[in-house]
Amino acid sequence: MRFILYAAALLLLHFLLTVSFCLAIRTTVGGDGLGFRFPEAPYYRNGVECPVSSADRNLVQVAMTLDFEYLRGSIAAVHSVVRHASCPENIFFHFIAAEFDPASPRVLSKLVRSTFPSLNFRIYIFREDTVINLISSSIRQALENPLNYARNYLGDMLDLQVDRVIYLDSDLVLVDDILKLWNTTLTNSRVIGAPEYCHANFTKYFTAGFWSDPVISRVFRSRKPCYFNTGVMVMDLVRWREGNYRKRIENWMEIQRKKKIYELGSLPPYLLVFAGNVEGIDHRWNQHGLGGDNIRGSCRSLHPGPVSLLHWSGKGKPWVRLDGGNPCPLDHIWESYDLYKGNLIKHQSFPSAFANFFEYPSYLF
């Protein structure tokens, strides 16, 4: 009899441990299917002075990447854009999603629609094999993400009738009307416009091997190059397509694979192609570097002058620092646009599920 009870106890224990394991990995996720929870944002309407947006010429075209890792930042960025826009219903978002991202384009579309029901947007799939063989190692692994290079292909991915677009990174917020940025005039056949920083040490963005090479370094011989950050750009896609600038950028990426002429991911090819021929935009439209450097991600303050856009370029991201309990002072500005309400993933362990459910005779153990 004792043997039968002992055997039964072992079977029961095996059953409970099996059930407990299943419960430990079981998750409950929100309607987005990602484990994220974003409530519906307020509905921002056009003012009476806004033109009818049925024609593309009346739309402000914005391109951004959208992926699982930076999803929280992207949602906050979109929220800031529509919140401060004078004509929020006249903005069209082009979201670029990675082909093999944990969040599928269908799931991302559902999440964006549930968070911003009135938003005009479309999601495009970026095939990573388009660029994967051109990417070289960088100073920080995050800079090697193929999606960082999606902006190189906007001229190919977006419809031909989209002749102009504002590209925005996912780690920024606007505190001003994006229409002001949209109205930037690109003069002298310039292809892109961005805030320039001519006081920056331009030589540090390339290796000593680059500057010592008499052939490739002469690319700047007829230009006065200035550093600019590619996280905020106004782009003329007609000129971009006509000049085949995607191929020009790819050519430098191919050289990089052979000679290691830079270390900062997707930025240097833009400097090589455009620096010295960029339409300068007021610095207020890219108060960048708030994420610190690419190693420590330490806190930084704003540059002097007015602010229309705050950009957490660098290693430190505001949502990570806020969740970690060590935010920088400016992270609280980003927090005011954050719609994230925590994830819905719940774990249930064996003791909490069954501690009081069964009573075991002491002689069985």
Tab-separated table of C-alpha atoms in Angstrom:
chain	number	residue	atom	x	y	z
A	1	MET	CA	0.000	0.000	0.000
A	2	ARG	CA	2.819	2.357	0.942
A	3	PHE	CA	4.479	1.578	-2.394
A	4	ILE	CA	1.296	2.419	-4.298
A	5	LEU	CA	0.945	5.708	-2.415
A	6	TYR	CA	4.607	6.512	-3.043
A	7	ALA	CA	4.246	5.825	-6.770
A	8	ALA	CA	1.088	7.927	-6.916
A	9	ALA	CA	2.885	10.752	-5.160
A	10	LEU	CA	5.702	10.676	-7.680
A	11	LEU	CA	3.233	10.789	-10.567
A	12	LEU	CA	1.418	13.678	-8.905
A	13	LEU	CA	4.669	15.534	-8.355
A	14	HIS	CA	5.668	15.000	-12.004
A	15	PHE	CA	2.276	16.318	-13.114
A	16	LEU	CA	2.500	19.402	-10.922
A	17	LEU	CA	6.037	20.224	-12.017
A	18	THR	CA	5.015	19.874	-15.668
A	19	VAL	CA	2.013	22.133	-15.144
A	20	SER	CA	4.126	24.625	-13.245
A	21	PHE	CA	6.631	24.824	-16.103
A	22	CYS	CA	3.876	25.499	-18.600
A	23	LEU	CA	2.452	28.204	-16.371
A	24	ALA	CA	5.860	29.799	-15.960
A	25	ILE	CA	6.241	30.415	-19.696
A	26	ARG	CA	2.622	31.255	-20.378
A	27	THR	CA	1.998	34.903	-21.170
A	28	THR	CA	-0.963	37.162	-21.465
A	29	VAL	CA	-0.475	39.956	-23.960
A	30	GLY	CA	-2.462	42.958	-25.016
A	31	GLY	CA	-4.403	43.334	-28.212
A	32	ASP	CA	-1.268	44.406	-30.058
A	33	GLY	CA	0.184	40.927	-29.688
A	34	LEU	CA	3.526	42.314	-28.475
A	35	GLY	CA	3.030	42.500	-24.739
A	36	PHE	CA	2.895	46.311	-24.941
A	37	ARG	CA	-0.001	48.434	-23.832
A	38	PHE	CA	-0.579	51.845	-25.389
A	39	PRO	CA	-3.881	53.609	-24.678
A	40	GLU	CA	-5.596	55.574	-27.393
A	41	ALA	CA	-4.049	58.993	-27.842
A	42	PRO	CA	-6.180	62.139	-27.801
A	43	TYR	CA	-7.756	63.035	-31.119
A	44	TYR	CA	-6.050	66.110	-32.561
A	45	ARG	CA	-8.093	67.921	-35.201
A	46	ASN	CA	-7.263	70.419	-37.919
A	47	GLY	CA	-7.832	74.080	-37.321
A	48	VAL	CA	-10.229	76.036	-39.552
A	49	GLU	CA	-7.268	77.514	-41.445
A	50	CYS	CA	-5.995	74.112	-42.612
A	51	PRO	CA	-6.367	73.254	-46.314
A	52	VAL	CA	-8.313	70.194	-47.398
A	53	SER	CA	-5.897	67.258	-47.322
A	54	SER	CA	-7.337	65.296	-50.227
A	55	ALA	CA	-4.456	66.393	-52.454
A	56	ASP	CA	-0.935	65.134	-51.772
A	57	ARG	CA	0.441	68.646	-52.068
A	58	ASN	CA	-1.418	69.566	-48.862
A	59	LEU	CA	0.091	66.688	-46.882
A	60	VAL	CA	3.189	66.861	-44.734
A	61	GLN	CA	5.029	63.618	-45.521
A	62	VAL	CA	6.973	62.072	-42.637
A	63	ALA	CA	9.095	58.907	-42.798
A	64	MET	CA	10.147	56.918	-39.726
A	65	THR	CA	11.301	53.418	-38.939
A	66	LEU	CA	9.115	51.225	-36.760
A	67	ASP	CA	10.450	48.208	-34.905
A	68	PHE	CA	10.033	46.264	-31.677
A	69	GLU	CA	13.122	47.639	-29.935
A	70	TYR	CA	12.310	51.311	-30.487
A	71	LEU	CA	8.530	51.006	-30.600
A	72	ARG	CA	7.997	53.007	-27.434
A	73	GLY	CA	10.150	55.817	-28.784
A	74	SER	CA	8.378	55.810	-32.144
A	75	ILE	CA	4.937	56.082	-30.543
A	76	ALA	CA	6.107	58.997	-28.394
A	77	ALA	CA	7.609	60.711	-31.446
A	78	VAL	CA	4.379	60.393	-33.439
A	79	HIS	CA	2.405	61.655	-30.459
A	80	SER	CA	4.612	64.739	-30.217
A	81	VAL	CA	4.263	65.471	-33.932
A	82	VAL	CA	0.456	65.381	-34.009
A	83	ARG	CA	0.114	67.080	-30.629
A	84	HIS	CA	1.948	70.217	-31.761
A	85	ALA	CA	0.841	70.260	-35.396
A	86	SER	CA	-1.416	73.072	-36.550
A	87	CYS	CA	-2.928	70.657	-39.103
A	88	PRO	CA	-2.477	67.149	-37.634
A	89	GLU	CA	-4.943	65.575	-40.067
A	90	ASN	CA	-2.764	66.784	-42.942
A	91	ILE	CA	0.225	64.670	-41.921
A	92	PHE	CA	0.965	61.340	-43.580
A	93	PHE	CA	3.363	58.915	-41.921
A	94	HIS	CA	5.443	56.415	-43.878
A	95	PHE	CA	6.595	53.739	-41.429
A	96	ILE	CA	9.441	51.458	-42.476
A	97	ALA	CA	9.370	48.050	-40.744
A	98	ALA	CA	12.082	45.391	-40.858
A	99	GLU	CA	11.252	42.171	-42.659
A	100	PHE	CA	12.295	39.888	-39.790
A	101	ASP	CA	11.436	42.083	-36.807
A	102	PRO	CA	9.703	40.316	-33.868
A	103	ALA	CA	6.755	42.607	-34.546
A	104	SER	CA	5.215	41.851	-37.924
A	105	PRO	CA	3.953	44.713	-40.117
A	106	ARG	CA	0.392	43.508	-39.541
A	107	VAL	CA	0.801	43.676	-35.770
A	108	LEU	CA	2.520	47.065	-35.967
A	109	SER	CA	-0.265	48.406	-38.160
A	110	LYS	CA	-2.876	47.216	-35.684
A	111	LEU	CA	-1.017	48.829	-32.798
A	112	VAL	CA	-0.592	52.180	-34.554
A	113	ARG	CA	-4.243	52.188	-35.596
A	114	SER	CA	-5.475	51.416	-32.079
A	115	THR	CA	-3.254	54.126	-30.592
A	116	PHE	CA	-3.921	56.771	-33.243
A	117	PRO	CA	-7.283	55.906	-34.865
A	118	SER	CA	-7.315	58.999	-37.096
A	119	LEU	CA	-3.680	58.833	-38.215
A	120	ASN	CA	-2.874	58.743	-41.926
A	121	PHE	CA	-0.151	56.175	-42.421
A	122	ARG	CA	1.225	53.271	-44.401
A	123	ILE	CA	3.703	50.585	-43.379
A	124	TYR	CA	6.407	49.404	-45.773
A	125	ILE	CA	8.497	46.260	-45.417
A	126	PHE	CA	12.249	46.828	-45.610
A	127	ARG	CA	14.102	43.789	-46.875
A	128	GLU	CA	17.230	43.525	-44.784
A	129	ASP	CA	19.100	41.574	-47.459
A	130	THR	CA	19.063	44.798	-49.477
A	131	VAL	CA	21.796	46.207	-47.282
A	132	ILE	CA	23.046	43.464	-44.951
A	133	ASN	CA	26.111	42.672	-47.068
A	134	LEU	CA	27.115	46.333	-47.116
A	135	ILE	CA	27.108	46.892	-43.341
A	136	SER	CA	30.443	46.884	-41.543
A	137	SER	CA	31.201	46.704	-37.840
A	138	SER	CA	30.624	49.871	-35.820
A	139	ILE	CA	31.624	51.430	-32.516
A	140	ARG	CA	28.281	50.297	-31.057
A	141	GLN	CA	26.345	47.202	-32.097
A	142	ALA	CA	23.016	49.037	-32.250
A	143	LEU	CA	24.430	51.123	-35.101
A	144	GLU	CA	24.720	47.978	-37.204
A	145	ASN	CA	20.968	47.372	-37.294
A	146	PRO	CA	19.957	47.149	-40.983
A	147	LEU	CA	16.910	49.321	-40.297
A	148	ASN	CA	19.264	52.243	-39.623
A	149	TYR	CA	19.998	52.187	-43.347
A	150	ALA	CA	16.361	52.209	-44.475
A	151	ARG	CA	16.470	55.980	-45.083
A	152	ASN	CA	18.896	55.288	-47.936
A	153	TYR	CA	16.059	53.573	-49.792
A	154	LEU	CA	13.166	55.975	-49.247
A	155	GLY	CA	13.374	57.087	-52.871
A	156	ASP	CA	12.814	53.485	-53.960
A	157	MET	CA	10.245	52.430	-51.362
A	158	LEU	CA	7.901	55.407	-51.336
A	159	ASP	CA	5.511	56.028	-54.204
A	160	LEU	CA	6.792	58.256	-56.987
A	161	GLN	CA	4.156	60.879	-56.225
A	162	VAL	CA	5.849	61.407	-52.861
A	163	ASP	CA	8.381	63.967	-54.019
A	164	ARG	CA	9.432	65.307	-50.618
A	165	VAL	CA	9.649	63.855	-47.123
A	166	ILE	CA	10.845	64.662	-43.618
A	167	TYR	CA	12.871	61.817	-42.161
A	168	LEU	CA	12.772	61.496	-38.356
A	169	ASP	CA	14.556	59.121	-36.005
A	170	SER	CA	12.544	57.265	-33.370
A	171	ASP	CA	14.360	58.687	-30.326
A	172	LEU	CA	13.118	62.268	-30.531
A	173	VAL	CA	10.133	64.484	-29.784
A	174	LEU	CA	8.919	67.699	-31.353
A	175	VAL	CA	7.746	70.634	-29.260
A	176	ASP	CA	6.822	72.782	-32.254
A	177	ASP	CA	4.680	72.654	-35.388
A	178	ILE	CA	6.219	70.293	-37.960
A	179	LEU	CA	4.737	72.446	-40.732
A	180	LYS	CA	7.491	74.986	-40.042
A	181	LEU	CA	10.127	72.341	-40.763
A	182	TRP	CA	8.217	71.147	-43.809
A	183	ASN	CA	8.290	74.653	-45.290
A	184	THR	CA	12.095	74.578	-45.512
A	185	THR	CA	13.246	75.605	-48.996
A	186	LEU	CA	16.038	73.539	-50.518
A	187	THR	CA	17.959	76.035	-52.606
A	188	ASN	CA	20.554	75.594	-55.362
A	189	SER	CA	19.320	72.109	-56.259
A	190	ARG	CA	20.265	70.758	-52.833
A	191	VAL	CA	18.905	67.309	-52.090
A	192	ILE	CA	18.674	67.419	-48.294
A	193	GLY	CA	18.328	69.981	-45.547
A	194	ALA	CA	19.459	69.536	-41.939
A	195	PRO	CA	20.935	71.548	-39.081
A	196	GLU	CA	24.696	71.831	-39.608
A	197	TYR	CA	27.385	72.041	-36.934
A	198	CYS	CA	30.449	73.580	-38.542
A	199	HIS	CA	32.256	74.043	-35.219
A	200	ALA	CA	32.456	70.260	-34.723
A	201	ASN	CA	35.748	68.492	-35.378
A	202	PHE	CA	34.868	66.980	-38.736
A	203	THR	CA	38.050	64.906	-38.995
A	204	LYS	CA	37.036	62.635	-36.088
A	205	TYR	CA	34.204	61.082	-38.090
A	206	PHE	CA	36.727	59.263	-40.281
A	207	THR	CA	39.753	57.116	-39.567
A	208	ALA	CA	43.385	58.098	-39.963
A	209	GLY	CA	43.504	55.687	-42.872
A	210	PHE	CA	40.865	57.746	-44.667
A	211	TRP	CA	42.681	61.060	-44.249
A	212	SER	CA	46.020	59.559	-45.238
A	213	ASP	CA	44.639	58.152	-48.476
A	214	PRO	CA	45.257	60.825	-51.141
A	215	VAL	CA	42.583	59.447	-53.447
A	216	ILE	CA	39.507	58.974	-51.294
A	217	SER	CA	40.149	61.939	-48.974
A	218	ARG	CA	40.018	64.365	-51.878
A	219	VAL	CA	36.233	63.941	-51.933
A	220	PHE	CA	36.103	67.029	-49.694
A	221	ARG	CA	38.670	69.020	-51.642
A	222	SER	CA	36.129	71.242	-53.389
A	223	ARG	CA	33.753	71.458	-50.428
A	224	LYS	CA	33.665	72.996	-46.961
A	225	PRO	CA	32.123	70.057	-45.087
A	226	CYS	CA	30.226	70.450	-41.833
A	227	TYR	CA	28.883	67.753	-39.570
A	228	PHE	CA	25.128	67.163	-39.617
A	229	ASN	CA	22.970	64.571	-37.895
A	230	THR	CA	20.924	62.325	-40.185
A	231	GLY	CA	18.140	61.811	-37.624
A	232	VAL	CA	16.303	64.889	-38.889
A	233	MET	CA	16.358	65.621	-42.609
A	234	VAL	CA	14.168	67.304	-45.193
A	235	MET	CA	14.660	65.311	-48.389
A	236	ASP	CA	13.829	66.157	-52.001
A	237	LEU	CA	13.047	62.694	-53.363
A	238	VAL	CA	12.827	63.869	-56.974
A	239	ARG	CA	16.429	65.078	-56.889
A	240	TRP	CA	17.395	62.045	-54.818
A	241	ARG	CA	16.079	59.658	-57.457
A	242	GLU	CA	17.437	61.632	-60.387
A	243	GLY	CA	20.909	61.776	-58.847
A	244	ASN	CA	20.842	58.092	-57.809
A	245	TYR	CA	22.019	59.033	-54.332
A	246	ARG	CA	21.221	55.602	-52.983
A	247	LYS	CA	23.954	54.185	-55.192
A	248	ARG	CA	26.398	56.918	-54.202
A	249	ILE	CA	25.919	56.021	-50.541
A	250	GLU	CA	26.268	52.308	-51.297
A	251	ASN	CA	29.544	52.958	-53.121
A	252	TRP	CA	31.059	54.432	-49.966
A	253	MET	CA	29.729	51.536	-47.916
A	254	GLU	CA	31.515	49.155	-50.267
A	255	ILE	CA	34.763	51.075	-49.825
A	256	GLN	CA	34.271	50.940	-46.066
A	257	ARG	CA	34.031	47.161	-46.182
A	258	LYS	CA	37.470	47.039	-47.791
A	259	LYS	CA	39.372	49.860	-46.078
A	260	LYS	CA	37.631	50.749	-42.787
A	261	ILE	CA	37.395	54.491	-43.303
A	262	TYR	CA	34.875	55.235	-40.510
A	263	GLU	CA	33.338	53.705	-37.363
A	264	LEU	CA	29.936	55.347	-36.857
A	265	GLY	CA	27.473	53.193	-38.784
A	266	SER	CA	25.083	54.840	-41.231
A	267	LEU	CA	26.113	58.480	-40.673
A	268	PRO	CA	29.531	58.775	-42.403
A	269	PRO	CA	28.316	57.790	-45.900
A	270	TYR	CA	25.909	60.736	-45.748
A	271	LEU	CA	28.748	63.033	-44.732
A	272	LEU	CA	30.839	61.742	-47.621
A	273	VAL	CA	28.059	62.356	-50.144
A	274	PHE	CA	26.408	65.517	-48.813
A	275	ALA	CA	28.609	67.390	-46.299
A	276	GLY	CA	29.310	70.851	-47.659
A	277	ASN	CA	26.215	70.778	-49.828
A	278	VAL	CA	23.414	70.655	-47.251
A	279	GLU	CA	20.664	73.218	-46.854
A	280	GLY	CA	21.320	74.530	-43.374
A	281	ILE	CA	18.287	74.460	-41.071
A	282	ASP	CA	18.060	76.251	-37.733
A	283	HIS	CA	19.665	74.280	-34.910
A	284	ARG	CA	16.409	74.396	-32.980
A	285	TRP	CA	15.202	71.544	-35.212
A	286	ASN	CA	17.735	69.057	-33.923
A	287	GLN	CA	18.892	69.497	-30.356
A	288	HIS	CA	20.738	66.213	-30.655
A	289	GLY	CA	23.135	64.280	-28.449
A	290	LEU	CA	20.782	64.052	-25.466
A	291	GLY	CA	21.529	60.335	-25.243
A	292	GLY	CA	25.161	61.079	-24.435
A	293	ASP	CA	28.032	59.533	-26.343
A	294	ASN	CA	28.134	56.095	-27.923
A	295	ILE	CA	29.946	54.527	-24.978
A	296	ARG	CA	28.559	55.840	-21.668
A	297	GLY	CA	25.279	57.481	-22.642
A	298	SER	CA	25.688	60.134	-19.941
A	299	CYS	CA	23.361	63.079	-19.343
A	300	ARG	CA	23.703	66.175	-21.479
A	301	SER	CA	22.100	69.597	-21.510
A	302	LEU	CA	20.567	71.501	-24.400
A	303	HIS	CA	22.591	73.576	-26.797
A	304	PRO	CA	22.113	77.346	-26.387
A	305	GLY	CA	19.146	78.820	-28.206
A	306	PRO	CA	15.494	77.992	-28.881
A	307	VAL	CA	14.236	74.416	-29.115
A	308	SER	CA	11.745	72.858	-31.529
A	309	LEU	CA	12.973	69.246	-31.465
A	310	LEU	CA	14.810	67.226	-28.812
A	311	HIS	CA	16.814	64.249	-30.002
A	312	TRP	CA	18.252	61.515	-27.770
A	313	SER	CA	20.936	60.397	-30.211
A	314	GLY	CA	23.706	58.474	-28.483
A	315	LYS	CA	23.631	55.402	-26.287
A	316	GLY	CA	21.212	56.577	-23.567
A	317	LYS	CA	17.499	56.391	-24.402
A	318	PRO	CA	14.970	58.181	-22.185
A	319	TRP	CA	12.602	55.231	-21.771
A	320	VAL	CA	15.455	52.993	-20.649
A	321	ARG	CA	16.737	55.513	-18.119
A	322	LEU	CA	13.248	56.259	-16.813
A	323	ASP	CA	12.467	52.577	-16.343
A	324	GLY	CA	15.828	52.076	-14.667
A	325	GLY	CA	15.119	54.820	-12.156
A	326	ASN	CA	18.063	56.985	-13.226
A	327	PRO	CA	16.626	59.515	-15.706
A	328	CYS	CA	18.418	62.611	-16.861
A	329	PRO	CA	16.577	65.921	-16.298
A	330	LEU	CA	15.581	66.284	-19.960
A	331	ASP	CA	14.173	62.739	-20.053
A	332	HIS	CA	11.112	64.044	-18.221
A	333	ILE	CA	10.252	66.187	-21.260
A	334	TRP	CA	10.192	63.015	-23.366
A	335	GLU	CA	8.103	61.332	-20.661
A	336	SER	CA	5.259	63.817	-21.213
A	337	TYR	CA	4.735	62.300	-24.686
A	338	ASP	CA	5.150	58.679	-23.627
A	339	LEU	CA	1.923	56.704	-24.032
A	340	TYR	CA	3.346	53.426	-22.755
A	341	LYS	CA	1.439	51.944	-19.837
A	342	GLY	CA	3.551	48.910	-19.086
A	343	ASN	CA	3.466	45.428	-20.542
A	344	LEU	CA	0.833	42.845	-19.864
A	345	ILE	CA	3.120	39.845	-19.583
A	346	LYS	CA	2.382	37.946	-16.397
A	347	HIS	CA	4.252	34.961	-15.025
A	348	GLN	CA	2.783	32.488	-12.598
A	349	SER	CA	5.157	30.178	-10.747
A	350	PHE	CA	4.552	26.791	-9.212
A	351	PRO	CA	4.452	27.887	-5.539
A	352	SER	CA	1.955	30.719	-6.049
A	353	ALA	CA	-0.312	28.550	-8.132
A	354	PHE	CA	-0.404	25.436	-5.993
A	355	ALA	CA	1.045	26.158	-2.559
A	356	ASN	CA	-2.292	25.801	-0.821
A	357	PHE	CA	-4.050	23.624	-3.356
A	358	PHE	CA	-2.753	20.234	-2.195
A	359	GLU	CA	-1.745	18.871	1.184
A	360	TYR	CA	0.947	16.205	1.105
A	361	PRO	CA	1.197	13.415	3.713
A	362	SER	CA	4.551	13.862	5.389
A	363	TYR	CA	5.477	10.198	5.146
A	364	LEU	CA	5.551	10.319	1.349
A	365	PHE	CA	8.733	12.479	1.322
